[in-house]
PDB file of C-alpha atoms and ligand atoms in Angstrom:
ATOM      1  CA  MET L 447     -12.734   1.967  11.431  1.00 93.00           C
ATOM      2  CA  THR L 448     -13.267   2.623   7.738  1.00 96.00           C
ATOM      3  CA  MET L 449     -12.986   5.596   5.443  1.00 97.00           C
ATOM      4  CA  VAL L 450     -13.974   5.797   1.785  1.00 98.00           C
ATOM      5  CA  VAL L 451     -12.422   8.233  -0.691  1.00 97.00           C
ATOM      6  CA  LYS L 452     -13.212   8.696  -4.353  1.00 98.00           C
ATOM      7  CA  THR L 453     -10.350   9.799  -6.611  1.00 98.00           C
ATOM      8  CA  HIS L 454     -10.823  11.125 -10.136  1.00 98.00           C
ATOM      9  CA  ASN L 455      -7.355  10.586 -11.554  1.00 98.00           C
ATOM     10  CA  GLU L 456      -3.930   9.137 -10.804  1.00 98.00           C
ATOM     11  CA  THR L 457      -2.709  12.388  -9.235  1.00 98.00           C
ATOM     12  CA  GLU L 458      -5.450  12.357  -6.596  1.00 98.00           C
ATOM     13  CA  THR L 459      -4.657   8.753  -5.691  1.00 98.00           C
ATOM     14  CA  LYS L 460      -0.970   9.608  -5.319  1.00 98.00           C
ATOM     15  CA  ALA L 461      -1.784  12.665  -3.194  1.00 98.00           C
ATOM     16  CA  LEU L 462      -3.899  10.573  -0.820  1.00 98.00           C
ATOM     17  CA  ALA L 463      -1.090   8.013  -0.597  1.00 98.00           C
ATOM     18  CA  ALA L 464       1.485  10.718   0.156  1.00 98.00           C
ATOM     19  CA  LYS L 465      -0.702  12.075   2.991  1.00 97.00           C
ATOM     20  CA  ILE L 466      -0.880   8.626   4.533  1.00 98.00           C
ATOM     21  CA  ALA L 467       2.869   8.119   4.142  1.00 98.00           C
ATOM     22  CA  GLU L 468       3.590  11.311   6.063  1.00 97.00           C
ATOM     23  CA  LYS L 469       1.781   9.828   9.073  1.00 97.00           C
ATOM     24  CA  MET L 470       3.442   6.402   9.000  1.00 98.00           C
ATOM     25  CA  SER L 471       5.374   5.109  12.000  1.00 98.00           C
ATOM     26  CA  PRO L 472       8.222   2.567  11.890  1.00 98.00           C
ATOM     27  CA  GLY L 473       7.082  -1.030  11.469  1.00 98.00           C
ATOM     28  CA  MET L 474       3.699  -0.294   9.923  1.00 98.00           C
ATOM     29  CA  THR L 475       2.161  -2.329   7.103  1.00 98.00           C
ATOM     30  CA  ILE L 476      -0.256  -1.425   4.329  1.00 98.00           C
ATOM     31  CA  LEU L 477      -2.098  -4.168   2.458  1.00 98.00           C
ATOM     32  CA  LEU L 478      -3.265  -3.123  -0.996  1.00 98.00           C
ATOM     33  CA  GLU L 479      -6.135  -4.991  -2.602  1.00 98.00           C
ATOM     34  CA  GLY L 480      -7.737  -4.546  -6.003  1.00 98.00           C
ATOM     35  CA  GLU L 481      -7.803  -6.092  -9.456  1.00 97.00           C
ATOM     36  CA  LEU L 482      -4.984  -5.909 -12.007  1.00 95.00           C
ATOM     37  CA  GLY L 483      -4.630  -2.267 -13.016  1.00 96.00           C
ATOM     38  CA  ALA L 484      -6.698  -0.968 -10.090  1.00 98.00           C
ATOM     39  CA  GLY L 485      -3.904   1.378  -9.015  1.00 98.00           C
ATOM     40  CA  LYS L 486      -1.939  -0.387  -6.276  1.00 98.00           C
ATOM     41  CA  THR L 487       1.481   0.429  -7.733  1.00 97.00           C
ATOM     42  CA  THR L 488       0.298   3.946  -8.571  1.00 98.00           C
ATOM     43  CA  PHE L 489      -0.699   4.368  -4.927  1.00 98.00           C
ATOM     44  CA  THR L 490       2.740   3.105  -3.865  1.00 98.00           C
ATOM     45  CA  LYS L 491       4.433   5.701  -6.079  1.00 98.00           C
ATOM     46  CA  GLY L 492       2.619   8.505  -4.271  1.00 98.00           C
ATOM     47  CA  PHE L 493       3.293   6.835  -0.962  1.00 98.00           C
ATOM     48  CA  ALA L 494       7.035   6.669  -1.657  1.00 98.00           C
ATOM     49  CA  LYS L 495       7.042  10.346  -2.531  1.00 98.00           C
ATOM     50  CA  GLY L 496       5.357  11.095   0.798  1.00 98.00           C
ATOM     51  CA  LEU L 497       8.212   9.278   2.548  1.00 98.00           C
ATOM     52  CA  GLY L 498      10.685  11.472   0.690  1.00 98.00           C
ATOM     53  CA  ILE L 499      11.833   8.836  -1.800  1.00 97.00           C
ATOM     54  CA  SER L 500      12.618  10.361  -5.172  1.00 92.00           C
ATOM     55  CA  ARG L 501      13.790   7.178  -6.873  1.00 87.00           C
ATOM     56  CA  VAL L 502      11.446   5.775  -9.498  1.00 87.00           C
ATOM     57  CA  ILE L 503       9.197   3.087  -8.049  1.00 87.00           C
ATOM     58  CA  LYS L 504       9.036   0.121 -10.379  1.00 88.00           C
ATOM     59  CA  SER L 505       6.533  -2.633 -10.004  1.00 85.00           C
ATOM     60  CA  PRO L 506       8.300  -5.467  -8.151  1.00 77.00           C
ATOM     61  CA  THR L 507       6.318  -8.071 -10.056  1.00 68.00           C
ATOM     62  CA  TYR L 508       9.371 -10.146 -10.985  1.00 72.00           C
ATOM     63  CA  THR L 509      11.559  -9.451  -7.967  1.00 79.00           C
ATOM     64  CA  LEU L 510       8.633  -9.688  -5.487  1.00 90.00           C
ATOM     65  CA  ILE L 511      10.276  -7.209  -3.077  1.00 93.00           C
ATOM     66  CA  ARG L 512      11.984  -3.902  -3.698  1.00 95.00           C
ATOM     67  CA  GLU L 513      13.690  -1.888  -0.954  1.00 96.00           C
ATOM     68  CA  TYR L 514      13.981   1.896  -0.860  1.00 97.00           C
ATOM     69  CA  THR L 515      16.130   3.251   1.942  1.00 97.00           C
ATOM     70  CA  GLN L 516      16.422   6.854   0.881  1.00 96.00           C
ATOM     71  CA  GLY L 517      13.339   8.283   2.614  1.00 98.00           C
ATOM     72  CA  ARG L 518      12.240   9.148   6.164  1.00 98.00           C
ATOM     73  CA  LEU L 519      11.628   5.417   6.755  1.00 98.00           C
ATOM     74  CA  PRO L 520      12.764   2.399   4.729  1.00 98.00           C
ATOM     75  CA  LEU L 521      10.074   1.252   2.283  1.00 98.00           C
ATOM     76  CA  TYR L 522       9.615  -2.404   1.416  1.00 98.00           C
ATOM     77  CA  HIS L 523       7.345  -2.721  -1.589  1.00 97.00           C
ATOM     78  CA  MET L 524       6.136  -6.268  -2.198  1.00 95.00           C
ATOM     79  CA  ASP L 525       4.124  -7.669  -5.065  1.00 94.00           C
ATOM     80  CA  LEU L 526       3.331 -11.290  -4.248  1.00 92.00           C
ATOM     81  CA  TYR L 527       1.315 -12.033  -7.379  1.00 89.00           C
ATOM     82  CA  ARG L 528       3.908 -14.540  -8.579  1.00 85.00           C
ATOM     83  CA  LEU L 529       4.714 -15.961  -5.174  1.00 84.00           C
ATOM     84  CA  GLU L 530       3.255 -19.371  -6.017  1.00 73.00           C
ATOM     85  CA  ASP L 531       6.352 -20.048  -8.114  1.00 66.00           C
ATOM     86  CA  THR L 532       8.676 -19.250  -5.213  1.00 67.00           C
ATOM     87  CA  GLY L 533       6.855 -20.350  -2.065  1.00 73.00           C
ATOM     88  CA  ALA L 534       6.331 -18.140   0.944  1.00 75.00           C
ATOM     89  CA  GLU L 535       8.711 -19.729   3.457  1.00 76.00           C
ATOM     90  CA  GLU L 536      12.028 -19.021   1.703  1.00 78.00           C
ATOM     91  CA  MET L 537      11.036 -15.403   1.259  1.00 82.00           C
ATOM     92  CA  GLY L 538      11.614 -14.455   4.903  1.00 88.00           C
ATOM     93  CA  LEU L 539       8.737 -11.998   4.779  1.00 92.00           C
ATOM     94  CA  GLU L 540       8.425 -11.725   8.557  1.00 93.00           C
ATOM     95  CA  GLU L 541      11.843 -10.124   8.634  1.00 95.00           C
ATOM     96  CA  TYR L 542      10.423  -7.231   6.653  1.00 96.00           C
ATOM     97  CA  PHE L 543       7.201  -7.053   8.670  1.00 97.00           C
ATOM     98  CA  ASP L 544       9.178  -7.052  11.957  1.00 97.00           C
ATOM     99  CA  SER L 545      11.585  -4.365  10.750  1.00 98.00           C
ATOM    100  CA  GLU L 546      11.537  -0.639  11.466  1.00 97.00           C
ATOM    101  CA  GLY L 547      10.600   0.040   7.874  1.00 98.00           C
ATOM    102  CA  VAL L 548       7.174   0.356   6.285  1.00 98.00           C
ATOM    103  CA  CYS L 549       5.793  -2.505   4.191  1.00 98.00           C
ATOM    104  CA  VAL L 550       3.398  -1.954   1.296  1.00 98.00           C
ATOM    105  CA  VAL L 551       2.036  -5.243  -0.005  1.00 97.00           C
ATOM    106  CA  GLU L 552       0.293  -5.922  -3.322  1.00 96.00           C
ATOM    107  CA  TRP L 553      -1.432  -9.296  -3.668  1.00 93.00           C
ATOM    108  CA  GLY L 554      -0.939 -10.153   0.017  1.00 93.00           C
ATOM    109  CA  SER L 555      -3.836 -12.588  -0.313  1.00 89.00           C
ATOM    110  CA  MET L 556      -1.216 -15.029  -1.632  1.00 84.00           C
ATOM    111  CA  VAL L 557       0.263 -15.382   1.889  1.00 89.00           C
ATOM    112  CA  GLU L 558      -2.646 -14.577   4.146  1.00 84.00           C
ATOM    113  CA  ASP L 559      -1.186 -16.484   7.138  1.00 86.00           C
ATOM    114  CA  GLU L 560       2.099 -14.579   7.084  1.00 90.00           C
ATOM    115  CA  LEU L 561       0.635 -11.076   7.117  1.00 95.00           C
ATOM    116  CA  PRO L 562       0.620  -8.906  10.266  1.00 97.00           C
ATOM    117  CA  GLN L 563      -2.717  -8.987  12.114  1.00 97.00           C
ATOM    118  CA  GLU L 564      -2.617  -5.232  12.587  1.00 98.00           C
ATOM    119  CA  HIS L 565      -2.417  -3.221   9.362  1.00 98.00           C
ATOM    120  CA  LEU L 566      -4.084  -0.657   7.163  1.00 98.00           C
ATOM    121  CA  LEU L 567      -6.121  -2.417   4.489  1.00 98.00           C
ATOM    122  CA  ILE L 568      -6.652  -0.376   1.339  1.00 98.00           C
ATOM    123  CA  THR L 569      -9.020  -1.636  -1.335  1.00 98.00           C
ATOM    124  CA  ILE L 570      -9.011   0.126  -4.703  1.00 98.00           C
ATOM    125  CA  GLU L 571     -11.942  -0.365  -7.025  1.00 98.00           C
ATOM    126  CA  SER L 572     -12.256   0.854 -10.594  1.00 98.00           C
ATOM    127  CA  SER L 573     -15.414   2.423 -11.945  1.00 96.00           C
ATOM    128  CA  LEU L 574     -17.275   1.080 -14.955  1.00 93.00           C
ATOM    129  CA  ALA L 575     -18.439   4.523 -16.007  1.00 92.00           C
ATOM    130  CA  ASP L 576     -15.206   6.497 -15.673  1.00 96.00           C
ATOM    131  CA  LEU L 577     -11.775   5.102 -16.622  1.00 97.00           C
ATOM    132  CA  GLU L 578     -10.005   7.402 -14.177  1.00 98.00           C
ATOM    133  CA  GLU L 579     -12.290   7.106 -11.180  1.00 98.00           C
ATOM    134  CA  ARG L 580     -11.391   4.891  -8.221  1.00 98.00           C
ATOM    135  CA  THR L 581     -13.197   4.128  -4.988  1.00 98.00           C
ATOM    136  CA  ILE L 582     -10.611   3.672  -2.273  1.00 98.00           C
ATOM    137  CA  GLN L 583     -11.659   2.072   0.997  1.00 98.00           C
ATOM    138  CA  LEU L 584      -9.303   2.322   3.956  1.00 98.00           C
ATOM    139  CA  THR L 585      -9.823   0.027   6.939  1.00 98.00           C
ATOM    140  CA  ALA L 586      -7.714   0.236  10.104  1.00 98.00           C
ATOM    141  CA  LYS L 587      -6.970  -2.965  12.025  1.00 98.00           C
ATOM    142  CA  GLY L 588      -5.438  -2.161  15.415  1.00 98.00           C
ATOM    143  CA  THR L 589      -5.176   0.915  17.636  1.00 98.00           C
ATOM    144  CA  HIS L 590      -2.155   2.479  15.947  1.00 98.00           C
ATOM    145  CA  TYR L 591      -3.793   2.231  12.563  1.00 98.00           C
ATOM    146  CA  GLU L 592      -7.047   3.693  13.864  1.00 98.00           C
ATOM    147  CA  GLN L 593      -5.118   6.692  15.172  1.00 98.00           C
ATOM    148  CA  LEU L 594      -3.410   7.011  11.812  1.00 98.00           C
ATOM    149  CA  LEU L 595      -6.682   6.913   9.900  1.00 97.00           C
ATOM    150  CA  GLU L 596      -8.250   9.391  12.317  1.00 97.00           C
ATOM    151  CA  GLY L 597      -5.377  11.740  11.489  1.00 96.00           C
ATOM    152  CA  VAL L 598      -5.932  11.342   7.758  1.00 96.00           C
ATOM    153  CA  LYS L 599      -9.670  11.971   8.223  1.00 94.00           C
ATOM    154  CA  ASP L 600      -9.052  15.132  10.247  1.00 92.00           C
ATOM    155  CA  GLU L 601      -6.739  16.499   7.616  1.00 88.00           C
ATOM    156  CA  ARG L 602      -9.251  15.925   4.846  1.00 83.00           C
ATOM    157  CA  ARG L 603     -11.921  17.771   6.822  1.00 78.00           C
ATOM    158  CA  ASP L 604      -9.797  20.948   6.999  1.00 71.00           C
TER     159      ASP L 604
HETATM  160  N1  LIG G 790      -7.756   7.449 -10.074  1.00 70.93           N
HETATM  161  C1  LIG G 790      -6.716   6.641 -10.416  1.00 70.93           C
HETATM  162  N2  LIG G 790      -5.926   6.132  -9.433  1.00 70.93           N
HETATM  163  C2  LIG G 790      -4.915   5.292  -9.734  1.00 70.93           C
HETATM  164  N3  LIG G 790      -4.579   4.911 -10.992  1.00 70.93           N
HETATM  165  C3  LIG G 790      -5.323   5.392 -12.002  1.00 70.93           C
HETATM  166  C4  LIG G 790      -6.411   6.280 -11.759  1.00 70.93           C
HETATM  167  N4  LIG G 790      -6.971   6.598 -12.958  1.00 70.93           N
HETATM  168  C5  LIG G 790      -6.270   5.948 -13.881  1.00 70.93           C
HETATM  169  N5  LIG G 790      -5.265   5.224 -13.341  1.00 70.93           N
HETATM  170  C6  LIG G 790      -4.333   4.371 -14.111  1.00 70.93           C
HETATM  171  O1  LIG G 790      -4.575   3.018 -13.795  1.00 70.93           O
HETATM  172  C7  LIG G 790      -3.364   2.271 -13.890  1.00 70.93           C
HETATM  173  C8  LIG G 790      -3.109   1.544 -12.582  1.00 70.93           C
HETATM  174  O2  LIG G 790      -2.010   0.697 -12.759  1.00 70.93           O
HETATM  175  P1  LIG G 790      -1.190   0.083 -11.544  1.00 70.93           P
HETATM  176  O3  LIG G 790       0.026  -0.528 -12.119  1.00 70.93           O
HETATM  177  O4  LIG G 790      -1.031   1.099 -10.479  1.00 70.93           O
HETATM  178  O5  LIG G 790      -2.206  -1.056 -11.049  1.00 70.93           O
HETATM  179  P2  LIG G 790      -1.937  -2.243 -10.021  1.00 70.93           P
HETATM  180  O6  LIG G 790      -3.139  -2.286  -9.145  1.00 70.93           O
HETATM  181  O7  LIG G 790      -0.622  -2.079  -9.371  1.00 70.93           O
HETATM  182  O8  LIG G 790      -1.956  -3.518 -10.963  1.00 70.93           O
HETATM  183  P3  LIG G 790      -1.188  -4.941 -10.784  1.00 70.93           P
HETATM  184  O9  LIG G 790      -2.121  -5.821  -9.999  1.00 70.93           O
HETATM  185  O10 LIG G 790      -1.038  -5.414 -12.194  1.00 70.93           O
HETATM  186  O11 LIG G 790       0.112  -4.719 -10.100  1.00 70.93           O
HETATM  187  C9  LIG G 790      -2.261   3.257 -14.224  1.00 70.93           C
HETATM  188  O12 LIG G 790      -2.039   3.238 -15.608  1.00 70.93           O
HETATM  189  C10 LIG G 790      -2.872   4.602 -13.790  1.00 70.93           C
HETATM  190  O13 LIG G 790      -2.370   5.692 -14.544  1.00 70.93           O
HETATM  191 MG1  LIG G 791       1.060  -3.300  -9.254  1.00 70.93          MG
END
């Protein structure tokens, strides 16, 4: 199942992310795809807010994983762009994916084999014509994620 949303500024992207966060269950994973500067970390900021996390979300580019335990569910924010330097095995990523928290992964393509089969895939694409416009495609893989996306769809119809 797929859903496509167009956002016209950062605030709209964050609002969409917060809506999704409110519907998250323990153990779920979101894979964020898109070029440098597409808005993956911006999305994560809105998502964190939706989980009730008020701490500032910093891009984990150098640390690879940042943990936020203050919200409704623990948030594990990963940015695996620089993983090549570290190697995937020592990271113990599966421990995060198997946890009761929620994982949001930027540049997951670096460790394709280690990612959960079931997930919500979110692709963010910039627009050539408008600096602030993004096309956000959400694809659910697995029953739980389809139910989640159905819920988000319903809410947007209201
Ligand atoms: N509609 C929009 N949605 C999201 N971000 C937007 C939008 N319009 C403009 N922006 C801007 O685009 C930038 C996105 O940067 P961000 O760090 O979120 O990208 P990223 O995908 O995480 O990049 P990286 O791959 O380097 O981690 C921010 O400066 C944000 O303000
Ligand atoms: Mg980022």
